[in-house]
Amino acid sequence: MTQTSETPFASVFAALEASVRTNPGKVAIVFENEQVAYQQLLERIENTARHLRLRGIGKGDTFAAFAQNRPELLYCYYAAAMLGALFVPLNPNLTQSEVEYSFGHSGAKVLFYDDVVAQTAKGAVADDALIPMARLAEILPKTEIVREPVQSDDDFLIIYTSGSTGTPKAIVLDHEAQVGCPIALSRMWGVTGADRTLVALPLGYLYGLSTAAAAGLQAGGTVVILRRFHPREVLEAFIEHKASVFHGVPTMFSMMLEYCEQRELQFDLSGMRKLICAGAPLSEEMARRFTGKFSKELENYYALTECTPVFGRYFDDTHALPEGSIGRAAPGAAVKVLRVDGTECDVNEDGELLVRAAATMKRYLKNPEMTEASMMDDLFRTGDLVKRDEHGFFYITGRIKEIIIRGGANISPSEVEKVLISHPGVQDAAVIGMADRIFGEIPVAVVVRRHGSDVTQEELVAHVESLLSDFKVPRTIFFETELPQGKTGKTDKRVLRERFEPLMAAS
């Protein structure tokens, strides 16, 4: 295997092997009533690799996994890294059509699935490509695993996330990215083998899989996995497992706060060293309430699936974080803030953020045009507006792109609009993001009925629910006789927001 100057390991699997050598008997993963030591973890990864080889998966081949959080998802992640295969983790909340698209588009040969998503999986993928995840527990003979050398620039992950075009974007990441990201995060947050990271984020998303779980294991720490997020279960797990690091989206922290406030409960979070909040804007009001209730600060963190990590607070930075700041540039991040004409902005001037981070995407799968449009001078164009102060702290001031971020999950307005317009009673539709106290932002639809149609909000909600994931469904729908048009002939969503924000605020 080859190594690069950027990272000390040629592959994600080589990085894990280093953790195993350092402390083979230490607990690596805790899941429900089971503890898996690092040496056991290595053995289970090798067993998973043998299962993959039996099914024809080797270097350059693609396979997918679709399940609630469980250790097998990490076994698949590292087994893919060992073989040089490509891994496609899928969120368990995806609908049948979304799984069908992702599986087909990625070119995956097989899909591992659990009982929770079995019905969806069977409707989305042909029977001969479906494998129950429980079969990975079968111990195969310890034969030599045939594998080819893995290079740091080999494709490794394909992550699907909502795009502004309505079709999910398929983001390809290589080994160098997935080794470099935990190194940068450990430097920024001071993550070590002494940390115990609690993971309640879906392992089907990069935030849960790589930023939380894999980063904890690469540092030689212990990773505690919960099947799903529930505020009480997470709060209890903090104490039961003596957790020190937790990653979440604002909605998670808001739900924990409200769960305790409504029941007048108190949990001792004094053992928590880092409570990292990312994925959507964190309101200062909610952050203050959380600190007041639990005597622990939430730490803002900024990254994208395409580019991680970007901004955050360094564990050894003695400077107070200015109000409203997202932090400093992460280790290894090259950052530019540009005006529309491409020149660099001055201090405290808003501009578009361009960045290359420790983990930057290799390309959008099967979309060279989107890949080319997203890059400028080897930097990724985020579509976000930021400014930098004279001390090197950054502030997110807006978004150029229209993506709605509900509780950390991306929603493409055009994807929801297409589904609404597919209803026979709808002539036109626009979906906009509105501020929400719990989720940060939610989708709201404005619909123009077809002539003679009396379609209701309830009927349209049911229609969207049947075709898209629950978090994408607009629960509030306004009806208009026409949509306002801008100078270019496109729907003027700014006018819609100004019109309906007072109604939403009053509701």
Short mmCIF file of C-alpha atoms in Angstrom, two decimals:
data_model
loop_
_atom_site.label_atom_id
_atom_site.label_comp_id
_atom_site.label_asym_id
_atom_site.label_seq_id
_atom_site.Cartn_x
_atom_site.Cartn_y
_atom_site.Cartn_z
CA MET A 1 0.00 0.00 0.00
CA THR A 2 1.14 3.55 -0.67
CA GLN A 3 1.03 6.48 1.68
CA THR A 4 0.70 10.16 0.90
CA SER A 5 2.21 13.19 2.57
CA GLU A 6 -1.27 14.32 3.54
CA THR A 7 -2.17 11.30 5.70
CA PRO A 8 -0.07 8.70 7.56
CA PHE A 9 -2.17 5.76 6.31
CA ALA A 10 -2.86 4.58 2.78
CA SER A 11 -6.37 3.38 3.59
CA VAL A 12 -9.15 3.57 6.14
CA PHE A 13 -8.53 -0.07 7.04
CA ALA A 14 -4.83 0.60 7.68
CA ALA A 15 -5.82 3.42 10.05
CA LEU A 16 -8.07 1.06 12.01
CA GLU A 17 -5.36 -1.62 12.14
CA ALA A 18 -3.16 0.92 13.93
CA SER A 19 -5.84 1.34 16.63
CA VAL A 20 -6.08 -2.44 16.99
CA ARG A 21 -2.32 -2.80 17.42
CA THR A 22 -2.24 -0.06 20.05
CA ASN A 23 -4.82 -1.64 22.36
CA PRO A 24 -6.34 -4.89 21.05
CA GLY A 25 -8.18 -5.71 24.27
CA LYS A 26 -9.81 -2.32 24.73
CA VAL A 27 -13.55 -1.97 24.10
CA ALA A 28 -14.07 -0.43 20.65
CA ILE A 29 -17.86 -0.65 20.21
CA VAL A 30 -20.74 -0.88 22.66
CA PHE A 31 -24.16 -1.79 21.28
CA GLU A 32 -27.05 -2.62 23.57
CA ASN A 33 -25.79 -5.45 25.80
CA GLU A 34 -22.69 -6.28 23.76
CA GLN A 35 -19.13 -4.98 23.97
CA VAL A 36 -16.71 -5.54 21.11
CA ALA A 37 -12.97 -5.19 21.75
CA TYR A 38 -10.65 -3.88 19.04
CA GLN A 39 -9.26 -7.33 18.23
CA GLN A 40 -12.80 -8.72 18.03
CA LEU A 41 -13.76 -5.80 15.80
CA LEU A 42 -10.93 -6.69 13.42
CA GLU A 43 -12.07 -10.33 13.34
CA ARG A 44 -15.66 -9.32 12.56
CA ILE A 45 -14.51 -6.99 9.80
CA GLU A 46 -12.45 -9.81 8.28
CA ASN A 47 -15.47 -12.14 8.53
CA THR A 48 -17.61 -9.51 6.77
CA ALA A 49 -14.93 -9.23 4.07
CA ARG A 50 -15.17 -12.99 3.51
CA HIS A 51 -18.95 -12.67 3.11
CA LEU A 52 -18.39 -9.94 0.53
CA ARG A 53 -15.84 -11.99 -1.39
CA LEU A 54 -18.29 -14.93 -1.49
CA ARG A 55 -20.74 -12.60 -3.21
CA GLY A 56 -18.24 -11.40 -5.75
CA ILE A 57 -17.37 -8.10 -4.09
CA GLY A 58 -13.75 -7.09 -4.52
CA LYS A 59 -11.69 -4.05 -5.40
CA GLY A 60 -13.68 -1.50 -7.38
CA ASP A 61 -17.04 -3.23 -6.77
CA THR A 62 -19.92 -1.41 -5.09
CA PHE A 63 -22.35 -2.63 -2.44
CA ALA A 64 -24.96 -0.93 -0.25
CA ALA A 65 -26.33 -1.28 3.28
CA PHE A 66 -29.78 -0.14 4.43
CA ALA A 67 -30.54 -0.46 8.14
CA GLN A 68 -31.08 1.17 11.49
CA ASN A 69 -27.91 1.83 13.47
CA ARG A 70 -26.06 -1.37 14.31
CA PRO A 71 -22.38 -2.49 14.40
CA GLU A 72 -22.70 -4.36 11.09
CA LEU A 73 -22.79 -1.02 9.29
CA LEU A 74 -19.31 -0.28 10.62
CA TYR A 75 -18.16 -3.81 9.78
CA CYS A 76 -19.29 -3.16 6.19
CA TYR A 77 -17.54 0.24 6.16
CA TYR A 78 -14.19 -1.22 7.19
CA ALA A 79 -14.56 -4.43 5.15
CA ALA A 80 -15.08 -2.28 2.05
CA ALA A 81 -11.94 -0.34 2.99
CA MET A 82 -10.02 -3.61 3.42
CA LEU A 83 -11.03 -4.93 -0.01
CA GLY A 84 -10.88 -1.65 -1.90
CA ALA A 85 -14.61 -1.85 -2.58
CA LEU A 86 -17.07 1.06 -2.62
CA PHE A 87 -19.59 1.31 0.21
CA VAL A 88 -23.01 2.99 -0.11
CA PRO A 89 -24.67 3.54 3.30
CA LEU A 90 -28.39 4.38 3.04
CA ASN A 91 -30.48 6.13 5.66
CA PRO A 92 -33.22 3.86 7.11
CA ASN A 93 -35.83 6.60 6.60
CA LEU A 94 -35.59 6.53 2.81
CA THR A 95 -38.64 5.56 0.78
CA GLN A 96 -38.81 2.71 -1.69
CA SER A 97 -38.29 4.98 -4.71
CA GLU A 98 -35.30 6.68 -3.05
CA VAL A 99 -33.64 3.35 -2.25
CA GLU A 100 -34.35 2.10 -5.76
CA TYR A 101 -32.73 5.19 -7.28
CA SER A 102 -29.65 5.14 -5.04
CA PHE A 103 -29.08 1.41 -5.50
CA GLY A 104 -29.43 1.58 -9.27
CA HIS A 105 -27.50 4.80 -9.77
CA SER A 106 -24.56 3.66 -7.63
CA GLY A 107 -24.18 0.41 -9.54
CA ALA A 108 -24.29 -1.59 -6.31
CA LYS A 109 -24.23 -5.37 -6.71
CA VAL A 110 -25.98 -6.26 -3.45
CA LEU A 111 -27.96 -4.58 -0.68
CA PHE A 112 -27.67 -5.67 2.95
CA TYR A 113 -30.80 -4.82 4.95
CA ASP A 114 -32.27 -5.36 8.43
CA ASP A 115 -35.76 -6.29 9.61
CA VAL A 116 -36.78 -2.67 10.22
CA VAL A 117 -36.50 -1.75 6.53
CA ALA A 118 -37.20 -5.17 5.01
CA GLN A 119 -40.48 -4.23 3.32
CA THR A 120 -38.98 -1.13 1.72
CA ALA A 121 -35.86 -2.99 0.62
CA LYS A 122 -37.84 -5.81 -0.99
CA GLY A 123 -39.92 -3.33 -2.94
CA ALA A 124 -36.88 -1.42 -4.17
CA VAL A 125 -34.32 -4.08 -5.09
CA ALA A 126 -34.52 -7.39 -6.95
CA ASP A 127 -34.57 -10.49 -4.76
CA ASP A 128 -31.27 -11.84 -6.08
CA ALA A 129 -29.46 -8.68 -4.91
CA LEU A 130 -30.95 -8.67 -1.39
CA ILE A 131 -29.09 -10.08 1.61
CA PRO A 132 -30.44 -9.96 5.19
CA MET A 133 -27.83 -8.24 7.34
CA ALA A 134 -28.23 -10.94 9.99
CA ARG A 135 -26.31 -13.31 7.71
CA LEU A 136 -23.12 -11.39 8.44
CA ALA A 137 -23.21 -12.96 11.92
CA GLU A 138 -22.49 -16.37 10.33
CA ILE A 139 -18.83 -17.18 11.05
CA LEU A 140 -17.10 -18.34 7.88
CA PRO A 141 -13.93 -20.48 7.75
CA LYS A 142 -10.85 -18.34 8.35
CA THR A 143 -9.47 -18.66 4.85
CA GLU A 144 -7.06 -16.14 3.41
CA ILE A 145 -8.89 -13.07 2.15
CA VAL A 146 -7.98 -12.38 -1.46
CA ARG A 147 -7.50 -8.65 -1.89
CA GLU A 148 -5.57 -6.19 -3.98
CA PRO A 149 -3.47 -3.25 -2.74
CA VAL A 150 -5.53 -0.18 -1.82
CA GLN A 151 -4.28 3.30 -2.72
CA SER A 152 -5.14 6.49 -0.86
CA ASP A 153 -6.88 7.96 -3.92
CA ASP A 154 -9.07 4.89 -4.55
CA ASP A 155 -12.83 5.51 -4.44
CA PHE A 156 -14.30 4.37 -1.12
CA LEU A 157 -17.67 5.92 -0.21
CA ILE A 158 -20.72 7.00 -2.20
CA ILE A 159 -22.98 9.21 -0.11
CA TYR A 160 -26.40 10.29 -1.35
CA THR A 161 -27.77 13.65 -0.25
CA SER A 162 -30.48 15.98 -1.52
CA GLY A 163 -29.45 18.32 -4.33
CA SER A 164 -30.84 21.58 -5.64
CA THR A 165 -31.91 19.86 -8.88
CA GLY A 166 -34.32 17.54 -7.07
CA THR A 167 -32.30 14.42 -7.89
CA PRO A 168 -30.12 13.17 -5.00
CA LYS A 169 -26.45 14.00 -5.39
CA ALA A 170 -24.04 11.07 -5.23
CA ILE A 171 -20.82 12.23 -3.56
CA VAL A 172 -17.70 10.11 -4.05
CA LEU A 173 -15.03 10.19 -1.32
CA ASP A 174 -11.67 8.40 -1.38
CA HIS A 175 -9.54 6.85 1.35
CA GLU A 176 -7.37 9.92 1.77
CA ALA A 177 -10.49 11.95 2.62
CA GLN A 178 -11.77 9.42 5.13
CA VAL A 179 -8.40 9.08 6.85
CA GLY A 180 -7.69 12.81 6.83
CA CYS A 181 -11.05 13.83 8.25
CA PRO A 182 -10.66 12.05 11.65
CA ILE A 183 -7.11 13.41 11.95
CA ALA A 184 -8.34 16.97 11.46
CA LEU A 185 -11.29 16.49 13.82
CA SER A 186 -9.07 14.99 16.52
CA ARG A 187 -6.74 17.97 16.26
CA MET A 188 -9.60 20.47 16.45
CA TRP A 189 -11.58 18.82 19.25
CA GLY A 190 -8.78 17.04 21.11
CA VAL A 191 -10.32 13.59 20.54
CA THR A 192 -8.15 10.81 22.02
CA GLY A 193 -8.34 7.18 23.00
CA ALA A 194 -9.72 8.27 26.38
CA ASP A 195 -12.93 9.54 24.78
CA ARG A 196 -16.21 7.64 24.66
CA THR A 197 -18.30 8.83 21.72
CA LEU A 198 -22.06 8.29 21.82
CA VAL A 199 -23.61 7.92 18.34
CA ALA A 200 -27.35 8.44 17.85
CA LEU A 201 -27.05 10.06 14.41
CA PRO A 202 -27.94 7.72 11.52
CA LEU A 203 -24.92 5.77 10.30
CA GLY A 204 -26.48 6.15 6.85
CA TYR A 205 -25.26 9.76 6.83
CA LEU A 206 -21.62 10.87 6.75
CA TYR A 207 -22.05 12.91 9.95
CA GLY A 208 -22.88 9.80 11.99
CA LEU A 209 -20.73 7.29 10.10
CA SER A 210 -17.49 9.21 9.64
CA THR A 211 -17.45 12.38 11.78
CA ALA A 212 -18.77 10.59 14.87
CA ALA A 213 -18.15 6.82 14.73
CA ALA A 214 -15.10 6.36 12.49
CA ALA A 215 -13.32 9.38 13.98
CA GLY A 216 -13.77 7.94 17.46
CA LEU A 217 -12.38 4.54 16.41
CA GLN A 218 -9.44 6.01 14.48
CA ALA A 219 -8.50 7.89 17.66
CA GLY A 220 -8.56 4.59 19.57
CA GLY A 221 -11.57 5.51 21.68
CA THR A 222 -14.82 3.70 22.47
CA VAL A 223 -17.92 4.23 20.34
CA VAL A 224 -21.36 3.61 21.86
CA ILE A 225 -24.05 3.07 19.22
CA LEU A 226 -27.77 3.66 19.76
CA ARG A 227 -30.27 2.25 17.25
CA ARG A 228 -31.96 5.62 16.86
CA PHE A 229 -32.34 8.96 18.55
CA HIS A 230 -34.74 9.45 21.44
CA PRO A 231 -34.10 12.32 23.90
CA ARG A 232 -34.56 10.22 27.03
CA GLU A 233 -32.43 7.34 25.72
CA VAL A 234 -29.60 9.67 24.75
CA LEU A 235 -29.62 11.53 28.07
CA GLU A 236 -29.64 8.28 30.01
CA ALA A 237 -26.86 6.88 27.79
CA PHE A 238 -24.64 9.89 28.52
CA ILE A 239 -24.59 8.84 32.17
CA GLU A 240 -24.77 5.04 31.82
CA HIS A 241 -21.87 4.83 29.37
CA LYS A 242 -19.86 7.74 30.80
CA ALA A 243 -19.82 9.36 27.38
CA SER A 244 -17.55 12.32 26.73
CA VAL A 245 -18.35 13.24 23.10
CA PHE A 246 -21.68 13.56 21.31
CA HIS A 247 -22.55 14.87 17.85
CA GLY A 248 -26.04 16.04 16.97
CA VAL A 249 -28.14 18.41 14.93
CA PRO A 250 -29.98 21.33 16.59
CA THR A 251 -33.26 19.40 16.60
CA MET A 252 -31.73 16.70 18.81
CA PHE A 253 -30.56 19.18 21.42
CA SER A 254 -33.86 21.06 21.25
CA MET A 255 -35.78 17.82 21.87
CA MET A 256 -33.55 16.92 24.83
CA LEU A 257 -34.11 20.35 26.29
CA GLU A 258 -37.89 20.30 25.85
CA TYR A 259 -38.14 16.72 27.13
CA CYS A 260 -36.52 17.78 30.41
CA GLU A 261 -38.27 21.15 30.69
CA GLN A 262 -41.73 19.66 30.19
CA ARG A 263 -41.12 16.97 32.84
CA GLU A 264 -38.97 19.07 35.17
CA LEU A 265 -36.14 16.53 34.85
CA GLN A 266 -32.45 17.10 35.44
CA PHE A 267 -29.55 15.07 34.02
CA ASP A 268 -25.95 15.46 35.12
CA LEU A 269 -23.92 16.12 31.97
CA SER A 270 -20.75 17.12 33.78
CA GLY A 271 -18.91 14.18 32.18
CA MET A 272 -19.60 15.42 28.65
CA ARG A 273 -16.48 17.03 27.21
CA LYS A 274 -17.85 17.93 23.76
CA LEU A 275 -21.43 18.49 22.61
CA ILE A 276 -21.01 19.17 18.90
CA CYS A 277 -23.90 20.74 16.97
CA ALA A 278 -23.96 20.84 13.16
CA GLY A 279 -26.15 20.18 10.14
CA ALA A 280 -28.38 23.26 10.47
CA PRO A 281 -28.28 26.72 12.03
CA LEU A 282 -28.17 26.69 15.84
CA SER A 283 -30.25 29.50 17.30
CA GLU A 284 -28.54 31.52 20.01
CA GLU A 285 -31.73 31.46 22.07
CA MET A 286 -31.84 27.66 22.12
CA ALA A 287 -28.13 27.41 22.87
CA ARG A 288 -28.55 29.72 25.89
CA ARG A 289 -31.51 27.71 27.17
CA PHE A 290 -29.56 24.45 26.82
CA THR A 291 -26.58 25.85 28.73
CA GLY A 292 -28.88 27.22 31.41
CA LYS A 293 -30.56 23.84 31.86
CA PHE A 294 -27.56 21.48 31.67
CA SER A 295 -24.60 23.77 32.49
CA LYS A 296 -22.93 22.63 29.28
CA GLU A 297 -22.26 24.64 26.14
CA LEU A 298 -23.16 23.45 22.65
CA GLU A 299 -20.33 23.86 20.16
CA ASN A 300 -21.23 24.99 16.66
CA TYR A 301 -19.53 23.12 13.84
CA TYR A 302 -19.76 23.66 10.08
CA ALA A 303 -19.14 21.10 7.35
CA LEU A 304 -20.74 19.71 4.22
CA THR A 305 -20.90 16.16 2.93
CA GLU A 306 -18.68 17.35 0.08
CA CYS A 307 -16.17 19.05 2.38
CA THR A 308 -15.32 18.17 6.01
CA PRO A 309 -14.35 19.72 8.44
CA VAL A 310 -14.54 23.43 7.66
CA PHE A 311 -15.17 25.58 10.77
CA GLY A 312 -15.26 24.80 14.46
CA ARG A 313 -13.91 25.64 17.89
CA TYR A 314 -10.46 24.32 18.82
CA PHE A 315 -10.30 22.56 22.17
CA ASP A 316 -7.13 24.44 23.15
CA ASP A 317 -8.13 27.88 21.87
CA THR A 318 -8.08 30.25 24.84
CA HIS A 319 -10.00 32.98 23.01
CA ALA A 320 -13.71 33.27 23.72
CA LEU A 321 -15.89 32.47 20.71
CA PRO A 322 -17.49 35.74 19.53
CA GLU A 323 -21.29 35.78 19.55
CA GLY A 324 -22.67 34.42 16.31
CA SER A 325 -19.37 32.92 15.17
CA ILE A 326 -19.07 29.36 13.87
CA GLY A 327 -15.37 29.22 14.82
CA ARG A 328 -12.04 29.20 13.00
CA ALA A 329 -10.98 27.31 9.88
CA ALA A 330 -10.42 23.63 10.69
CA PRO A 331 -6.98 21.98 10.42
CA GLY A 332 -6.03 21.48 6.79
CA ALA A 333 -8.82 23.69 5.45
CA ALA A 334 -7.99 26.19 2.69
CA VAL A 335 -10.65 28.93 2.73
CA LYS A 336 -11.54 31.80 0.42
CA VAL A 337 -14.44 34.26 0.70
CA LEU A 338 -15.22 35.73 -2.73
CA ARG A 339 -17.32 38.49 -4.20
CA VAL A 340 -19.56 37.84 -7.20
CA ASP A 341 -16.75 39.07 -9.49
CA GLY A 342 -14.34 36.48 -8.06
CA THR A 343 -12.19 38.87 -6.02
CA GLU A 344 -11.51 38.17 -2.36
CA CYS A 345 -13.66 39.90 0.26
CA ASP A 346 -12.29 42.22 2.88
CA VAL A 347 -12.61 41.60 6.61
CA ASN A 348 -16.27 41.62 7.77
CA GLU A 349 -17.54 41.55 4.18
CA ASP A 350 -20.07 38.91 3.09
CA GLY A 351 -19.09 36.64 0.23
CA GLU A 352 -19.40 33.09 -1.05
CA LEU A 353 -17.40 30.48 0.84
CA LEU A 354 -15.01 28.35 -1.20
CA VAL A 355 -13.04 25.67 0.61
CA ARG A 356 -10.85 22.60 0.36
CA ALA A 357 -10.88 20.58 3.57
CA ALA A 358 -9.11 17.50 4.88
CA ALA A 359 -11.96 15.46 3.36
CA THR A 360 -13.07 16.96 0.07
CA MET A 361 -15.19 15.06 -2.41
CA LYS A 362 -13.52 13.49 -5.41
CA ARG A 363 -16.51 14.06 -7.71
CA TYR A 364 -20.26 13.74 -8.11
CA LEU A 365 -20.88 10.23 -9.41
CA LYS A 366 -21.84 10.17 -13.11
CA ASN A 367 -22.21 13.95 -13.19
CA PRO A 368 -19.06 15.64 -14.56
CA GLU A 369 -20.99 18.83 -15.34
CA MET A 370 -22.07 19.29 -11.72
CA THR A 371 -18.57 18.39 -10.54
CA GLU A 372 -16.99 21.01 -12.76
CA ALA A 373 -19.54 23.67 -11.77
CA SER A 374 -18.98 23.02 -8.06
CA MET A 375 -15.22 23.63 -8.15
CA MET A 376 -13.15 26.78 -8.69
CA ASP A 377 -9.36 26.78 -8.45
CA ASP A 378 -9.49 23.37 -6.74
CA LEU A 379 -11.85 24.75 -4.06
CA PHE A 380 -15.43 23.63 -3.48
CA ARG A 381 -18.13 26.26 -3.98
CA THR A 382 -20.40 25.86 -0.96
CA GLY A 383 -23.14 28.28 -2.00
CA ASP A 384 -23.06 29.66 1.56
CA LEU A 385 -22.42 33.29 2.45
CA VAL A 386 -19.87 33.93 5.17
CA LYS A 387 -17.70 36.71 6.57
CA ARG A 388 -14.42 36.65 8.48
CA ASP A 389 -13.50 39.06 11.27
CA GLU A 390 -10.09 40.54 12.00
CA HIS A 391 -9.28 37.72 14.47
CA GLY A 392 -9.90 34.87 12.02
CA PHE A 393 -13.36 33.88 13.27
CA PHE A 394 -16.00 33.05 10.65
CA TYR A 395 -19.74 33.77 10.57
CA ILE A 396 -22.39 32.11 8.39
CA THR A 397 -24.60 34.93 7.10
CA GLY A 398 -26.84 33.23 4.54
CA ARG A 399 -27.22 30.63 1.80
CA ILE A 400 -27.05 31.16 -1.91
CA LYS A 401 -28.57 27.79 -2.59
CA GLU A 402 -32.19 27.05 -1.77
CA ILE A 403 -31.69 23.77 0.09
CA ILE A 404 -33.91 23.60 3.18
CA ILE A 405 -32.21 22.11 6.24
CA ARG A 406 -34.77 20.53 8.57
CA GLY A 407 -33.18 19.20 11.73
CA GLY A 408 -29.90 18.59 9.91
CA ALA A 409 -31.48 16.79 6.92
CA ASN A 410 -31.30 18.38 3.48
CA ILE A 411 -34.52 18.90 1.52
CA SER A 412 -34.53 19.88 -2.12
CA PRO A 413 -37.50 22.23 -2.78
CA SER A 414 -37.65 21.17 -6.42
CA GLU A 415 -37.93 17.48 -5.46
CA VAL A 416 -40.98 18.22 -3.27
CA GLU A 417 -42.45 20.57 -5.90
CA LYS A 418 -42.27 17.84 -8.54
CA VAL A 419 -44.19 15.48 -6.29
CA LEU A 420 -46.85 18.09 -5.49
CA ILE A 421 -47.30 18.95 -9.16
CA SER A 422 -47.69 15.25 -9.96
CA HIS A 423 -51.05 15.33 -8.14
CA PRO A 424 -53.89 15.66 -10.66
CA GLY A 425 -55.44 18.53 -8.69
CA VAL A 426 -52.31 20.74 -8.70
CA GLN A 427 -51.40 23.24 -11.38
CA ASP A 428 -48.25 24.71 -9.84
CA ALA A 429 -46.35 24.61 -6.57
CA ALA A 430 -43.48 26.29 -4.74
CA VAL A 431 -41.73 25.02 -1.62
CA ILE A 432 -39.92 27.41 0.69
CA GLY A 433 -38.09 27.12 3.98
CA MET A 434 -39.59 28.73 7.06
CA ALA A 435 -38.04 29.18 10.50
CA ASP A 436 -39.12 26.64 13.11
CA ARG A 437 -38.36 26.57 16.84
CA ILE A 438 -37.77 22.81 16.96
CA PHE A 439 -36.30 21.90 13.57
CA GLY A 440 -34.59 25.18 12.73
CA GLU A 441 -36.27 25.21 9.33
CA ILE A 442 -39.24 23.37 7.79
CA PRO A 443 -40.66 23.06 4.27
CA VAL A 444 -43.85 25.00 3.55
CA ALA A 445 -45.71 24.65 0.25
CA VAL A 446 -47.66 27.19 -1.75
CA VAL A 447 -49.97 25.51 -4.26
CA VAL A 448 -52.07 26.64 -7.21
CA ARG A 449 -54.99 24.30 -7.77
CA ARG A 450 -56.01 23.21 -11.24
CA HIS A 451 -59.24 24.69 -12.53
CA GLY A 452 -62.17 22.91 -10.96
CA SER A 453 -60.00 21.17 -8.36
CA ASP A 454 -60.85 21.33 -4.66
CA VAL A 455 -57.86 19.27 -3.48
CA THR A 456 -57.20 19.78 0.25
CA GLN A 457 -54.09 20.14 2.36
CA GLU A 458 -54.69 16.73 3.90
CA GLU A 459 -54.90 15.06 0.48
CA LEU A 460 -51.68 16.67 -0.70
CA VAL A 461 -49.83 15.78 2.50
CA ALA A 462 -50.90 12.15 2.05
CA HIS A 463 -49.79 12.27 -1.60
CA VAL A 464 -46.30 13.51 -0.72
CA GLU A 465 -46.04 11.08 2.21
CA SER A 466 -46.57 8.18 -0.20
CA LEU A 467 -43.60 9.19 -2.35
CA LEU A 468 -41.02 10.93 -0.16
CA SER A 469 -39.36 10.53 3.21
CA ASP A 470 -41.34 11.88 6.14
CA PHE A 471 -38.93 14.74 6.86
CA LYS A 472 -39.45 16.13 3.33
CA VAL A 473 -43.23 16.41 3.65
CA PRO A 474 -44.60 19.98 4.01
CA ARG A 475 -47.17 19.92 6.83
CA THR A 476 -48.41 23.42 6.04
CA ILE A 477 -49.79 24.17 2.58
CA PHE A 478 -51.13 27.54 1.45
CA PHE A 479 -53.36 27.87 -1.61
CA GLU A 480 -53.04 30.76 -4.07
CA THR A 481 -54.60 31.55 -7.45
CA GLU A 482 -51.14 32.18 -8.94
CA LEU A 483 -47.48 32.28 -7.95
CA PRO A 484 -45.57 35.58 -8.09
CA GLN A 485 -43.09 35.79 -10.96
CA GLY A 486 -39.69 37.49 -10.92
CA LYS A 487 -38.05 39.34 -13.76
CA THR A 488 -36.61 36.15 -15.22
CA GLY A 489 -40.01 34.43 -15.27
CA LYS A 490 -39.17 32.19 -12.32
CA THR A 491 -41.27 31.99 -9.19
CA ASP A 492 -40.24 34.76 -6.81
CA LYS A 493 -39.81 32.86 -3.55
CA ARG A 494 -38.66 35.96 -1.70
CA VAL A 495 -42.14 37.42 -2.20
CA LEU A 496 -43.70 34.20 -0.94
CA ARG A 497 -41.57 34.22 2.20
CA GLU A 498 -42.48 37.83 2.93
CA ARG A 499 -46.15 37.02 2.41
CA PHE A 500 -46.36 33.91 4.55
CA GLU A 501 -43.75 34.41 7.29
CA PRO A 502 -46.18 36.52 9.37
CA LEU A 503 -48.84 33.81 9.06
CA MET A 504 -46.38 31.11 10.15
CA ALA A 505 -45.12 33.21 13.04
CA ALA A 506 -48.66 33.79 14.25
CA SER A 507 -49.65 30.12 14.05
#
